[in-house]
């Protein structure tokens, strides 16, 4: 058994601060909860776990023996705490009893230079953390591991986003704060074509033939894509439907377009 | 201006009860919130609005003149209330200030006999209200207006579900409490073939040719489809992916499969 100490008050305070984006950026760590995310983290080569906090009444639920030697656990500290303290540091209505921190998985913008993937995703001011997380999860499912985020997006390290990624967050390459100007420059330099997605009026995703290098742009739930970006785009893509309802959910629309890219990539093989 | 009376205490009590499924069933009404849902309700021929409650501080935000004569408003009663009372009857963290009730839109199971649609959706124990609502919205987008729900499903009239449908709830034909046995009998009698969906291992949705009459079954987020139903199914469908993440979000997977059905229907025309 690994030595488990009581969570010190100063550490509780630190964990509570990580609920806010500004402290996640300052300290370079974010909070994850639950055994499923924990297992995903341990399977990802690039993850570094900081603190692990276990609800003392549920300590027996979690078997931490055998993971001590893992690379991801090199800097890990294990603590126990009361149910009451757990409910204060947790962001979950019903805390799963296992909470841990990970070193930020956001790439710096120098990562842009290393990108070699044919298809990239650009998300413009997506505001719902659940939508953002589901889009990240779906992108990884379809083999699209690079996501660029505009300023004013939901934080990919927000606990709701992290939960919705179902572990995909640990394997994705995410770069934040990419303005539409930086995107356009990058696309021009690296010969990516920009495809905007619109609720209606574009080429139907079902019959779209994506170019060999392409950045797919998805816009905010409420405001859609930045008009500048629509203008810079060389093609518009939409998901056709019966029109009996106003629009598709953004993550569903993203999934349908990503599935097309995946299908197209498979056909080309 | 329509006459607006203060919400009586007894009516407040009634509205609070509608937060519970059992009272929604008993009274045959459910709660909706916000101007978007209100506009969707007024556009649906089959909707009957009961109570309309407006936060008195925001009464000027909502223009109810001109809708008095609509068929949907025949039995409507309009009330105002304080912000405090609104926060008690609302299910929203930030109440939009307009709340209304609608007569239940769930069909009785005698509706089964009237179904003529080629493709039907069967949802087996979907537990997340948001997922259920998003699936309803997506189904309507792709022209699939009939959904059958198993026992132990989230309630389609739950306020979170209703919000996630983005108004599609008013146009869908939903039948609840359909067991897998009843489904199998119905499919046999009406010559529908049953297609189960699985996270992996089935025919890829991208290359699937659905039969002319088909019931697409989607299973619970946590437990998947009832094994009995998988056995009764004549075909299995999956959404192929890179496998780098455990599974797709259920509503995203549903959207990709529904988009295939829509595409297939268009091609046949």
Short mmCIF file of C-alpha atoms in Angstrom, two decimals:
data_model
loop_
_atom_site.label_atom_id
_atom_site.label_comp_id
_atom_site.label_asym_id
_atom_site.label_seq_id
_atom_site.Cartn_x
_atom_site.Cartn_y
_atom_site.Cartn_z
CA UNK A 1 0.00 0.00 0.00
CA UNK A 2 1.24 3.49 -0.81
CA UNK A 3 1.57 5.94 2.08
CA UNK A 4 -1.52 8.14 2.23
CA UNK A 5 -1.49 11.34 4.24
CA UNK A 6 -4.41 13.53 5.26
CA UNK A 7 -4.97 16.34 2.74
CA UNK A 8 -3.33 19.48 4.22
CA UNK A 9 -5.51 22.63 4.34
CA UNK A 10 -3.10 24.48 2.04
CA UNK A 11 -3.43 21.74 -0.54
CA UNK A 12 -7.24 21.85 -0.27
CA UNK A 13 -7.04 25.57 -0.98
CA UNK A 14 -4.82 24.94 -4.01
CA UNK A 15 -7.23 22.33 -5.40
CA UNK A 16 -10.19 24.68 -4.96
CA UNK A 17 -8.31 27.32 -6.93
CA UNK A 18 -7.93 24.90 -9.83
CA UNK A 19 -11.68 25.26 -10.42
CA UNK A 20 -10.82 28.59 -12.01
CA UNK A 21 -9.21 28.86 -15.43
CA UNK A 22 -6.81 31.58 -14.32
CA UNK A 23 -5.28 29.35 -11.64
CA UNK A 24 -5.19 26.34 -13.96
CA UNK A 25 -3.04 28.47 -16.26
CA UNK A 26 -0.93 29.87 -13.43
CA UNK A 27 -0.17 26.48 -11.84
CA UNK A 28 -0.22 24.45 -15.07
CA UNK A 29 -2.45 21.73 -13.62
CA UNK A 30 -6.12 20.73 -13.99
CA UNK A 31 -8.55 18.53 -12.08
CA UNK A 32 -9.99 15.20 -13.21
CA UNK A 33 -12.41 12.97 -11.33
CA UNK A 34 -13.41 9.32 -11.32
CA UNK A 35 -11.80 5.98 -11.96
CA UNK A 36 -12.49 5.96 -15.72
CA UNK A 37 -10.57 9.18 -16.31
CA UNK A 38 -7.84 7.92 -13.97
CA UNK A 39 -7.40 4.77 -16.05
CA UNK A 40 -7.33 6.83 -19.25
CA UNK A 41 -4.65 9.07 -17.76
CA UNK A 42 -2.51 6.08 -16.82
CA UNK A 43 -2.75 4.78 -20.39
CA UNK A 44 -1.51 8.01 -21.94
CA UNK A 45 2.23 8.32 -22.40
CA UNK A 46 2.32 12.11 -22.09
CA UNK A 47 0.40 12.47 -18.84
CA UNK A 48 1.96 13.51 -15.56
CA UNK A 49 -0.21 13.13 -12.46
CA UNK A 50 0.20 15.58 -9.56
CA UNK A 51 -2.12 15.03 -6.61
CA UNK A 52 -4.44 12.09 -6.03
CA UNK A 53 -7.15 12.65 -3.42
CA UNK A 54 -9.34 9.83 -2.15
CA UNK A 55 -12.49 10.10 -0.04
CA UNK A 56 -11.42 8.21 3.12
CA UNK A 57 -14.77 6.41 3.35
CA UNK A 58 -14.27 5.00 -0.10
CA UNK A 59 -10.53 4.33 0.01
CA UNK A 60 -11.16 0.60 -0.39
CA UNK A 61 -13.01 1.19 -3.66
CA UNK A 62 -9.82 2.22 -5.36
CA UNK A 63 -6.87 -0.10 -5.77
CA UNK A 64 -3.80 2.05 -6.21
CA UNK A 65 -1.29 -0.74 -5.63
CA UNK A 66 0.65 -1.72 -8.70
CA UNK A 67 0.59 1.69 -10.37
CA UNK A 68 3.32 3.24 -8.23
CA UNK A 69 6.03 2.41 -10.73
CA UNK A 70 4.25 3.95 -13.73
CA UNK A 71 5.92 6.86 -15.45
CA UNK A 72 2.73 8.93 -15.10
CA UNK A 73 2.97 8.56 -11.29
CA UNK A 74 6.53 9.84 -10.95
CA UNK A 75 5.51 13.10 -9.24
CA UNK A 76 2.25 11.88 -7.73
CA UNK A 77 1.25 12.60 -4.13
CA UNK A 78 -1.60 10.63 -2.60
CA UNK A 79 -3.93 12.13 -0.01
CA UNK A 80 -7.12 11.12 1.77
CA UNK A 81 -9.83 13.52 2.91
CA UNK A 82 -13.28 13.52 4.46
CA UNK A 83 -16.43 13.33 2.35
CA UNK A 84 -17.14 16.94 3.30
CA UNK A 85 -13.81 18.22 2.03
CA UNK A 86 -14.17 16.14 -1.12
CA UNK A 87 -17.52 17.76 -1.85
CA UNK A 88 -15.80 21.16 -1.60
CA UNK A 89 -12.93 20.42 -3.98
CA UNK A 90 -15.04 18.33 -6.39
CA UNK A 91 -16.93 19.91 -9.28
CA UNK A 92 -19.33 16.98 -9.44
CA UNK A 93 -22.80 16.96 -7.84
CA UNK A 94 -22.09 13.41 -6.70
CA UNK A 95 -18.28 13.25 -6.31
CA UNK A 96 -16.94 9.87 -7.41
CA UNK A 97 -14.55 9.87 -4.43
CA UNK A 98 -11.36 9.89 -6.53
CA UNK A 99 -9.97 13.21 -7.70
CA UNK A 100 -6.59 13.88 -9.26
CA UNK A 101 -4.64 16.62 -10.96
CA UNK A 102 -2.74 16.40 -14.23
CA UNK A 103 -0.12 18.63 -15.73
CA UNK A 104 -1.72 20.78 -18.43
CA UNK A 105 -2.00 19.00 -21.77
CA UNK A 106 -2.41 22.23 -23.77
CA UNK A 107 0.34 22.68 -26.36
CA UNK A 108 2.14 25.98 -26.74
CA UNK A 109 1.69 27.66 -30.11
CA UNK A 110 5.16 26.60 -31.19
CA UNK A 111 3.47 23.21 -31.67
CA UNK A 112 1.88 24.68 -34.82
CA UNK A 113 5.23 24.18 -36.58
CA UNK A 114 5.23 20.47 -35.83
CA UNK A 115 1.81 19.69 -37.26
CA UNK A 116 1.84 17.26 -40.16
CA UNK A 117 -1.77 15.95 -40.02
CA UNK A 118 -3.82 16.38 -43.20
CA UNK A 119 -7.03 17.41 -41.39
CA UNK A 120 -7.17 19.88 -38.51
CA UNK A 121 -10.12 21.20 -36.53
CA UNK A 122 -10.60 24.85 -35.62
CA UNK A 123 -13.27 25.70 -33.04
CA UNK A 124 -14.44 29.31 -32.96
CA UNK A 125 -15.81 30.46 -29.57
CA UNK A 126 -17.48 27.18 -28.57
CA UNK A 127 -19.01 28.17 -25.24
CA UNK A 128 -20.56 25.00 -23.85
CA UNK A 129 -17.95 22.91 -21.98
CA UNK A 130 -19.96 19.72 -22.61
CA UNK A 131 -20.08 20.37 -26.36
CA UNK A 132 -16.35 21.09 -26.41
CA UNK A 133 -15.57 17.87 -24.53
CA UNK A 134 -17.82 15.80 -26.78
CA UNK A 135 -16.20 17.31 -29.89
CA UNK A 136 -12.73 16.44 -28.52
CA UNK A 137 -13.87 12.86 -27.82
CA UNK A 138 -15.42 12.53 -31.28
CA UNK A 139 -12.35 13.99 -33.03
CA UNK A 140 -10.09 11.39 -31.42
CA UNK A 141 -12.55 8.60 -32.33
CA UNK A 142 -12.23 9.62 -35.96
CA UNK A 143 -8.45 9.94 -35.88
CA UNK A 144 -8.32 13.75 -35.85
CA UNK A 145 -6.00 14.45 -32.90
CA UNK A 146 -5.28 18.15 -33.49
CA UNK A 147 -7.71 20.87 -32.36
CA UNK A 148 -7.06 24.60 -32.52
CA UNK A 149 -9.24 26.82 -30.32
CA UNK A 150 -10.07 30.48 -30.83
CA UNK A 151 -9.90 33.05 -28.02
CA UNK A 152 -13.15 33.22 -25.96
CA UNK A 153 -13.64 29.45 -26.11
CA UNK A 154 -14.69 27.26 -23.20
CA UNK A 155 -11.55 26.02 -21.44
CA UNK A 156 -10.57 22.50 -22.54
CA UNK A 157 -9.28 21.93 -18.98
CA UNK A 158 -12.63 22.88 -17.39
CA UNK A 159 -13.78 19.87 -15.35
CA UNK A 160 -17.04 19.52 -17.34
CA UNK A 161 -15.11 19.55 -20.61
CA UNK A 162 -12.62 17.01 -19.27
CA UNK A 163 -15.45 14.71 -18.15
CA UNK A 164 -17.17 14.94 -21.56
CA UNK A 165 -13.95 13.99 -23.36
CA UNK A 166 -14.19 10.56 -21.68
CA UNK A 167 -10.39 10.44 -21.48
CA UNK A 168 -9.68 11.73 -24.99
CA UNK A 169 -8.23 14.91 -23.45
CA UNK A 170 -5.05 12.97 -22.54
CA UNK A 171 -4.33 12.00 -26.14
CA UNK A 172 -5.27 15.13 -28.06
CA UNK A 173 -3.02 17.92 -29.24
CA UNK A 174 -4.88 21.11 -28.34
CA UNK A 175 -3.63 24.65 -28.97
CA UNK A 176 -5.65 27.54 -27.52
CA UNK A 177 -5.93 31.27 -28.27
CA UNK A 178 -5.50 30.95 -32.03
CA UNK A 179 -7.08 34.01 -33.64
CA UNK A 180 -8.66 33.81 -37.09
CA UNK A 181 -5.75 35.90 -38.43
CA UNK A 182 -3.13 33.52 -37.07
CA UNK A 183 -5.17 30.64 -38.48
CA UNK A 184 -5.32 32.24 -41.94
CA UNK A 185 -1.56 32.89 -41.95
CA UNK A 186 -0.80 29.36 -40.82
CA UNK A 187 -3.15 27.89 -43.45
CA UNK A 188 -1.57 29.98 -46.19
CA UNK A 189 1.99 29.08 -45.18
CA UNK A 190 1.35 25.37 -44.73
CA UNK A 191 -0.99 25.07 -47.72
CA UNK A 192 -4.08 24.04 -45.78
CA UNK A 193 -7.43 24.96 -47.30
CA UNK A 194 -10.04 26.35 -44.92
CA UNK A 195 -13.51 24.77 -44.87
CA UNK A 196 -16.19 26.57 -42.93
CA UNK A 197 -19.26 24.72 -41.66
CA UNK A 198 -22.68 26.33 -41.76
CA UNK A 199 -26.08 25.16 -40.45
CA UNK A 200 -27.38 25.19 -44.02
CA UNK A 201 -26.49 26.29 -47.52
CA UNK A 202 -23.04 24.71 -47.92
CA UNK A 203 -22.01 21.60 -49.84
CA UNK A 204 -23.70 18.60 -48.25
CA UNK A 205 -21.21 16.76 -46.01
CA UNK A 206 -22.48 13.50 -47.52
CA UNK A 207 -21.16 14.38 -50.97
CA UNK A 208 -18.20 16.56 -49.95
CA UNK A 209 -14.72 15.60 -51.17
CA UNK A 210 -12.32 17.23 -48.72
CA UNK A 211 -9.02 18.52 -50.17
CA UNK A 212 -5.81 16.74 -49.20
CA UNK A 213 -4.94 19.31 -46.50
CA UNK A 214 -7.84 20.98 -44.80
CA UNK A 215 -8.81 22.88 -41.65
CA UNK A 216 -12.46 22.32 -40.72
CA UNK A 217 -13.89 25.30 -38.82
CA UNK A 218 -16.88 24.99 -36.50
CA UNK A 219 -18.51 28.07 -34.97
CA UNK A 220 -20.12 29.04 -31.68
CA UNK A 221 -23.49 27.52 -30.76
CA UNK A 222 -25.15 30.92 -30.53
CA UNK A 223 -23.23 33.07 -33.00
CA UNK A 224 -21.93 30.64 -35.60
CA UNK A 225 -18.58 31.24 -37.28
CA UNK A 226 -16.77 34.59 -37.29
CA UNK A 227 -17.78 36.29 -40.60
CA UNK A 228 -14.07 36.98 -41.33
CA UNK A 229 -13.41 33.27 -41.20
CA UNK A 230 -16.33 32.47 -43.49
CA UNK A 231 -14.87 34.93 -45.96
CA UNK A 232 -11.41 33.37 -45.75
CA UNK A 233 -12.83 29.89 -46.27
CA UNK A 234 -12.49 28.33 -49.69
CA UNK A 235 -15.44 26.01 -49.18
CA UNK A 236 -18.60 25.75 -47.08
CA UNK A 237 -19.93 22.49 -45.73
CA UNK A 238 -23.36 21.76 -44.19
CA UNK A 239 -25.17 18.70 -42.89
CA UNK A 240 -28.37 18.30 -44.92
CA UNK A 241 -31.56 17.42 -43.14
CA UNK A 242 -35.31 17.59 -43.41
CA UNK A 243 -35.42 21.14 -42.09
CA UNK A 244 -38.19 20.26 -39.64
CA UNK A 245 -36.07 21.53 -36.77
CA UNK A 246 -33.97 24.68 -36.61
CA UNK A 247 -30.50 23.17 -36.32
CA UNK A 248 -28.47 20.20 -35.23
CA UNK A 249 -26.64 20.09 -31.91
CA UNK A 250 -23.08 21.30 -32.59
CA UNK A 251 -21.32 18.15 -31.35
CA UNK A 252 -23.64 15.97 -33.45
CA UNK A 253 -22.98 18.09 -36.56
CA UNK A 254 -19.23 17.89 -35.84
CA UNK A 255 -19.47 14.11 -35.48
CA UNK A 256 -21.18 13.73 -38.86
CA UNK A 257 -18.56 15.87 -40.60
CA UNK A 258 -15.66 14.11 -38.84
CA UNK A 259 -17.13 10.73 -39.82
CA UNK A 260 -17.05 11.88 -43.44
CA UNK A 261 -13.39 12.84 -43.18
CA UNK A 262 -12.63 9.46 -41.64
CA UNK A 263 -14.56 7.64 -44.35
CA UNK A 264 -12.80 9.66 -47.03
CA UNK A 265 -9.38 8.88 -45.54
CA UNK A 266 -10.21 5.15 -45.47
CA UNK A 267 -11.35 5.19 -49.12
CA UNK A 268 -8.10 6.83 -50.20
CA UNK A 269 -6.03 4.08 -48.65
CA UNK B 1 -52.54 43.42 -23.65
CA UNK B 2 -53.86 40.19 -22.25
CA UNK B 3 -55.04 40.18 -18.63
CA UNK B 4 -52.29 38.90 -16.38
CA UNK B 5 -53.05 37.82 -12.84
CA UNK B 6 -50.63 37.11 -10.00
CA UNK B 7 -49.73 33.41 -9.84
CA UNK B 8 -51.92 31.89 -7.08
CA UNK B 9 -50.13 29.82 -4.42
CA UNK B 10 -52.06 26.68 -5.39
CA UNK B 11 -50.92 27.09 -8.98
CA UNK B 12 -47.31 27.53 -7.84
CA UNK B 13 -47.65 24.25 -5.95
CA UNK B 14 -49.04 22.54 -9.04
CA UNK B 15 -46.15 23.80 -11.19
CA UNK B 16 -43.58 22.60 -8.66
CA UNK B 17 -45.17 19.18 -8.76
CA UNK B 18 -44.66 19.05 -12.51
CA UNK B 19 -40.92 18.74 -11.85
CA UNK B 20 -41.67 15.13 -10.98
CA UNK B 21 -42.45 12.53 -13.63
CA UNK B 22 -45.27 11.01 -11.61
CA UNK B 23 -47.19 14.29 -11.51
CA UNK B 24 -46.46 15.00 -15.18
CA UNK B 25 -48.18 11.69 -15.91
CA UNK B 26 -51.01 12.33 -13.46
CA UNK B 27 -51.82 15.82 -14.73
CA UNK B 28 -50.85 15.23 -18.36
CA UNK B 29 -48.80 18.43 -18.60
CA UNK B 30 -45.09 19.26 -18.66
CA UNK B 31 -43.00 22.39 -18.18
CA UNK B 32 -41.05 24.27 -20.85
CA UNK B 33 -38.94 27.41 -20.43
CA UNK B 34 -37.68 30.23 -22.59
CA UNK B 35 -38.79 32.15 -25.61
CA UNK B 36 -37.24 29.76 -28.15
CA UNK B 37 -39.25 26.80 -26.90
CA UNK B 38 -42.33 29.02 -26.69
CA UNK B 39 -42.00 29.97 -30.35
CA UNK B 40 -41.50 26.33 -31.32
CA UNK B 41 -44.63 25.38 -29.39
CA UNK B 42 -46.67 28.03 -31.18
CA UNK B 43 -45.49 26.69 -34.52
CA UNK B 44 -46.60 23.13 -33.82
CA UNK B 45 -50.16 22.26 -34.81
CA UNK B 46 -50.64 19.62 -32.11
CA UNK B 47 -49.56 21.66 -29.10
CA UNK B 48 -51.92 22.89 -26.40
CA UNK B 49 -50.51 25.41 -23.93
CA UNK B 50 -51.81 25.43 -20.36
CA UNK B 51 -50.20 28.00 -18.05
CA UNK B 52 -47.85 30.79 -19.03
CA UNK B 53 -45.87 32.33 -16.18
CA UNK B 54 -43.79 35.48 -16.60
CA UNK B 55 -41.27 36.94 -14.20
CA UNK B 56 -42.88 40.34 -13.43
CA UNK B 57 -39.53 42.14 -13.67
CA UNK B 58 -39.09 40.88 -17.19
CA UNK B 59 -42.69 41.12 -18.42
CA UNK B 60 -41.66 43.71 -21.00
CA UNK B 61 -39.15 41.27 -22.54
CA UNK B 62 -41.96 39.08 -23.82
CA UNK B 63 -44.53 40.30 -26.28
CA UNK B 64 -47.58 38.11 -25.91
CA UNK B 65 -49.92 40.36 -27.89
CA UNK B 66 -51.00 38.91 -31.18
CA UNK B 67 -50.83 35.27 -30.13
CA UNK B 68 -54.09 35.25 -28.17
CA UNK B 69 -56.06 34.01 -31.15
CA UNK B 70 -53.77 31.06 -31.91
CA UNK B 71 -55.24 27.58 -31.60
CA UNK B 72 -52.40 26.55 -29.28
CA UNK B 73 -53.47 29.31 -26.85
CA UNK B 74 -57.12 28.26 -26.57
CA UNK B 75 -56.82 27.02 -22.98
CA UNK B 76 -53.90 29.22 -21.93
CA UNK B 77 -53.83 31.13 -18.63
CA UNK B 78 -51.27 33.87 -18.19
CA UNK B 79 -49.73 34.66 -14.80
CA UNK B 80 -47.00 36.87 -13.47
CA UNK B 81 -44.82 36.09 -10.45
CA UNK B 82 -41.84 37.44 -8.54
CA UNK B 83 -38.30 36.49 -9.44
CA UNK B 84 -38.13 34.47 -6.23
CA UNK B 85 -41.17 32.37 -7.07
CA UNK B 86 -39.90 31.90 -10.61
CA UNK B 87 -36.62 30.51 -9.29
CA UNK B 88 -38.65 27.99 -7.27
CA UNK B 89 -40.79 26.70 -10.13
CA UNK B 90 -38.02 26.88 -12.73
CA UNK B 91 -35.66 23.98 -13.35
CA UNK B 92 -33.04 26.27 -14.82
CA UNK B 93 -30.03 27.66 -12.89
CA UNK B 94 -30.69 31.01 -14.58
CA UNK B 95 -34.46 31.05 -15.28
CA UNK B 96 -35.20 32.73 -18.60
CA UNK B 97 -38.23 34.45 -17.02
CA UNK B 98 -40.83 32.75 -19.24
CA UNK B 99 -42.17 29.37 -18.22
CA UNK B 100 -45.15 27.53 -19.68
CA UNK B 101 -46.87 24.19 -19.53
CA UNK B 102 -47.94 22.04 -22.47
CA UNK B 103 -50.32 19.14 -22.69
CA UNK B 104 -48.31 15.90 -22.84
CA UNK B 105 -47.11 15.07 -26.34
CA UNK B 106 -46.52 11.38 -25.55
CA UNK B 107 -48.61 9.10 -27.74
CA UNK B 108 -50.56 6.21 -26.24
CA UNK B 109 -49.48 2.78 -27.45
CA UNK B 110 -52.51 2.55 -29.73
CA UNK B 111 -50.49 4.92 -31.92
CA UNK B 112 -48.32 1.90 -32.84
CA UNK B 113 -51.11 0.81 -35.20
CA UNK B 114 -51.00 4.08 -37.11
CA UNK B 115 -47.27 4.04 -37.86
CA UNK B 116 -46.42 3.96 -41.56
CA UNK B 117 -42.85 5.37 -41.47
CA UNK B 118 -40.17 3.16 -43.01
CA UNK B 119 -37.57 3.85 -40.30
CA UNK B 120 -38.31 3.90 -36.56
CA UNK B 121 -36.01 4.49 -33.60
CA UNK B 122 -36.07 2.40 -30.44
CA UNK B 123 -34.16 3.69 -27.42
CA UNK B 124 -33.35 1.16 -24.71
CA UNK B 125 -32.90 2.64 -21.20
CA UNK B 126 -31.24 5.91 -22.25
CA UNK B 127 -30.61 7.48 -18.86
CA UNK B 128 -29.17 10.91 -19.61
CA UNK B 129 -31.94 13.49 -20.24
CA UNK B 130 -29.56 15.64 -22.33
CA UNK B 131 -28.63 12.70 -24.56
CA UNK B 132 -32.31 11.79 -24.98
CA UNK B 133 -33.23 15.35 -25.94
CA UNK B 134 -30.34 15.63 -28.39
CA UNK B 135 -31.33 12.31 -30.00
CA UNK B 136 -34.94 13.56 -30.39
CA UNK B 137 -33.68 16.80 -31.98
CA UNK B 138 -31.35 14.90 -34.32
CA UNK B 139 -34.04 12.40 -35.33
CA UNK B 140 -36.38 15.19 -36.40
CA UNK B 141 -33.55 16.90 -38.31
CA UNK B 142 -33.11 13.72 -40.35
CA UNK B 143 -36.82 13.21 -40.94
CA UNK B 144 -37.28 10.36 -38.44
CA UNK B 145 -40.26 11.56 -36.39
CA UNK B 146 -41.15 8.33 -34.52
CA UNK B 147 -39.30 7.26 -31.38
CA UNK B 148 -40.19 4.30 -29.18
CA UNK B 149 -38.79 4.28 -25.64
CA UNK B 150 -38.19 1.27 -23.41
CA UNK B 151 -39.20 1.19 -19.75
CA UNK B 152 -36.55 2.70 -17.40
CA UNK B 153 -35.71 5.48 -19.88
CA UNK B 154 -35.19 9.12 -19.00
CA UNK B 155 -38.53 10.93 -19.29
CA UNK B 156 -38.94 12.76 -22.62
CA UNK B 157 -40.96 15.39 -20.71
CA UNK B 158 -38.16 16.03 -18.20
CA UNK B 159 -37.26 19.72 -18.45
CA UNK B 160 -33.61 18.96 -19.34
CA UNK B 161 -34.71 16.65 -22.12
CA UNK B 162 -37.22 19.19 -23.40
CA UNK B 163 -34.54 21.90 -23.46
CA UNK B 164 -32.10 19.65 -25.36
CA UNK B 165 -34.72 18.88 -28.03
CA UNK B 166 -34.59 22.59 -29.03
CA UNK B 167 -38.31 22.45 -29.84
CA UNK B 168 -38.29 19.11 -31.67
CA UNK B 169 -40.33 17.62 -28.79
CA UNK B 170 -43.46 19.36 -30.14
CA UNK B 171 -43.24 17.67 -33.54
CA UNK B 172 -42.15 14.15 -32.63
CA UNK B 173 -44.30 11.07 -32.16
CA UNK B 174 -42.98 9.45 -28.98
CA UNK B 175 -44.34 6.29 -27.39
CA UNK B 176 -42.98 5.25 -23.99
CA UNK B 177 -42.83 2.01 -21.99
CA UNK B 178 -42.35 -0.28 -25.00
CA UNK B 179 -40.71 -3.48 -23.78
CA UNK B 180 -38.37 -5.45 -26.04
CA UNK B 181 -41.06 -8.16 -26.29
CA UNK B 182 -43.70 -5.71 -27.47
CA UNK B 183 -41.17 -4.31 -29.92
CA UNK B 184 -40.35 -7.76 -31.31
CA UNK B 185 -44.06 -8.61 -31.76
CA UNK B 186 -44.75 -5.28 -33.44
CA UNK B 187 -41.73 -5.68 -35.75
CA UNK B 188 -42.80 -9.19 -36.71
CA UNK B 189 -46.41 -8.19 -37.37
CA UNK B 190 -45.59 -5.06 -39.36
CA UNK B 191 -42.60 -6.56 -41.15
CA UNK B 192 -39.95 -4.26 -39.75
CA UNK B 193 -36.45 -5.63 -39.47
CA UNK B 194 -34.60 -4.89 -36.24
CA UNK B 195 -31.12 -3.34 -36.44
CA UNK B 196 -29.12 -3.17 -33.24
CA UNK B 197 -26.29 -0.69 -32.86
CA UNK B 198 -23.09 -1.66 -31.08
CA UNK B 199 -20.00 0.39 -30.13
CA UNK B 200 -17.93 -1.88 -32.39
CA UNK B 201 -18.06 -5.10 -34.38
CA UNK B 202 -21.19 -4.44 -36.48
CA UNK B 203 -21.48 -3.50 -40.15
CA UNK B 204 -19.94 -0.04 -40.60
CA UNK B 205 -22.71 2.58 -40.78
CA UNK B 206 -20.85 4.14 -43.73
CA UNK B 207 -21.40 1.07 -45.92
CA UNK B 208 -24.70 -0.16 -44.43
CA UNK B 209 -27.71 -0.53 -46.74
CA UNK B 210 -30.74 -0.35 -44.47
CA UNK B 211 -33.71 -2.56 -45.41
CA UNK B 212 -36.89 -0.88 -46.62
CA UNK B 213 -38.57 -1.10 -43.18
CA UNK B 214 -36.28 -0.97 -40.19
CA UNK B 215 -36.24 -0.25 -36.46
CA UNK B 216 -32.87 1.11 -35.32
CA UNK B 217 -32.18 0.26 -31.68
CA UNK B 218 -29.80 2.27 -29.52
CA UNK B 219 -28.84 1.12 -26.04
CA UNK B 220 -28.13 2.70 -22.67
CA UNK B 221 -24.95 4.77 -22.23
CA UNK B 222 -23.68 2.52 -19.45
CA UNK B 223 -25.14 -0.89 -20.23
CA UNK B 224 -25.60 -0.91 -24.00
CA UNK B 225 -28.50 -2.76 -25.57
CA UNK B 226 -30.54 -5.42 -23.81
CA UNK B 227 -28.94 -8.78 -24.83
CA UNK B 228 -32.43 -10.11 -25.73
CA UNK B 229 -32.79 -7.32 -28.24
CA UNK B 230 -29.35 -7.95 -29.74
CA UNK B 231 -30.40 -11.57 -30.24
CA UNK B 232 -33.68 -10.56 -31.90
CA UNK B 233 -31.90 -8.15 -34.23
CA UNK B 234 -31.31 -9.27 -37.80
CA UNK B 235 -28.38 -6.94 -38.27
CA UNK B 236 -25.77 -5.08 -36.22
CA UNK B 237 -24.50 -1.64 -37.09
CA UNK B 238 -21.48 0.22 -35.69
CA UNK B 239 -19.77 3.52 -36.35
CA UNK B 240 -16.17 2.78 -37.33
CA UNK B 241 -13.41 4.89 -35.89
CA UNK B 242 -9.73 4.91 -35.12
CA UNK B 243 -10.25 3.13 -31.81
CA UNK B 244 -8.03 5.62 -29.98
CA UNK B 245 -10.87 6.38 -27.57
CA UNK B 246 -13.23 3.94 -25.87
CA UNK B 247 -16.51 4.96 -27.48
CA UNK B 248 -18.47 7.72 -29.12
CA UNK B 249 -21.00 9.83 -27.24
CA UNK B 250 -24.39 8.17 -27.73
CA UNK B 251 -26.10 11.17 -29.32
CA UNK B 252 -23.18 11.63 -31.73
CA UNK B 253 -23.29 7.95 -32.73
CA UNK B 254 -27.07 8.23 -33.19
CA UNK B 255 -26.59 11.32 -35.37
CA UNK B 256 -24.12 9.54 -37.65
CA UNK B 257 -26.44 6.56 -38.09
CA UNK B 258 -29.51 8.78 -38.64
CA UNK B 259 -27.58 10.79 -41.24
CA UNK B 260 -26.90 7.53 -43.11
CA UNK B 261 -30.61 6.67 -43.13
CA UNK B 262 -31.40 10.14 -44.43
CA UNK B 263 -28.73 9.90 -47.13
CA UNK B 264 -30.00 6.46 -48.13
CA UNK B 265 -33.59 7.71 -48.35
CA UNK B 266 -32.46 10.62 -50.56
CA UNK B 267 -30.53 8.31 -52.89
CA UNK B 268 -33.58 6.07 -53.33
CA UNK B 269 -35.75 8.94 -54.48
#
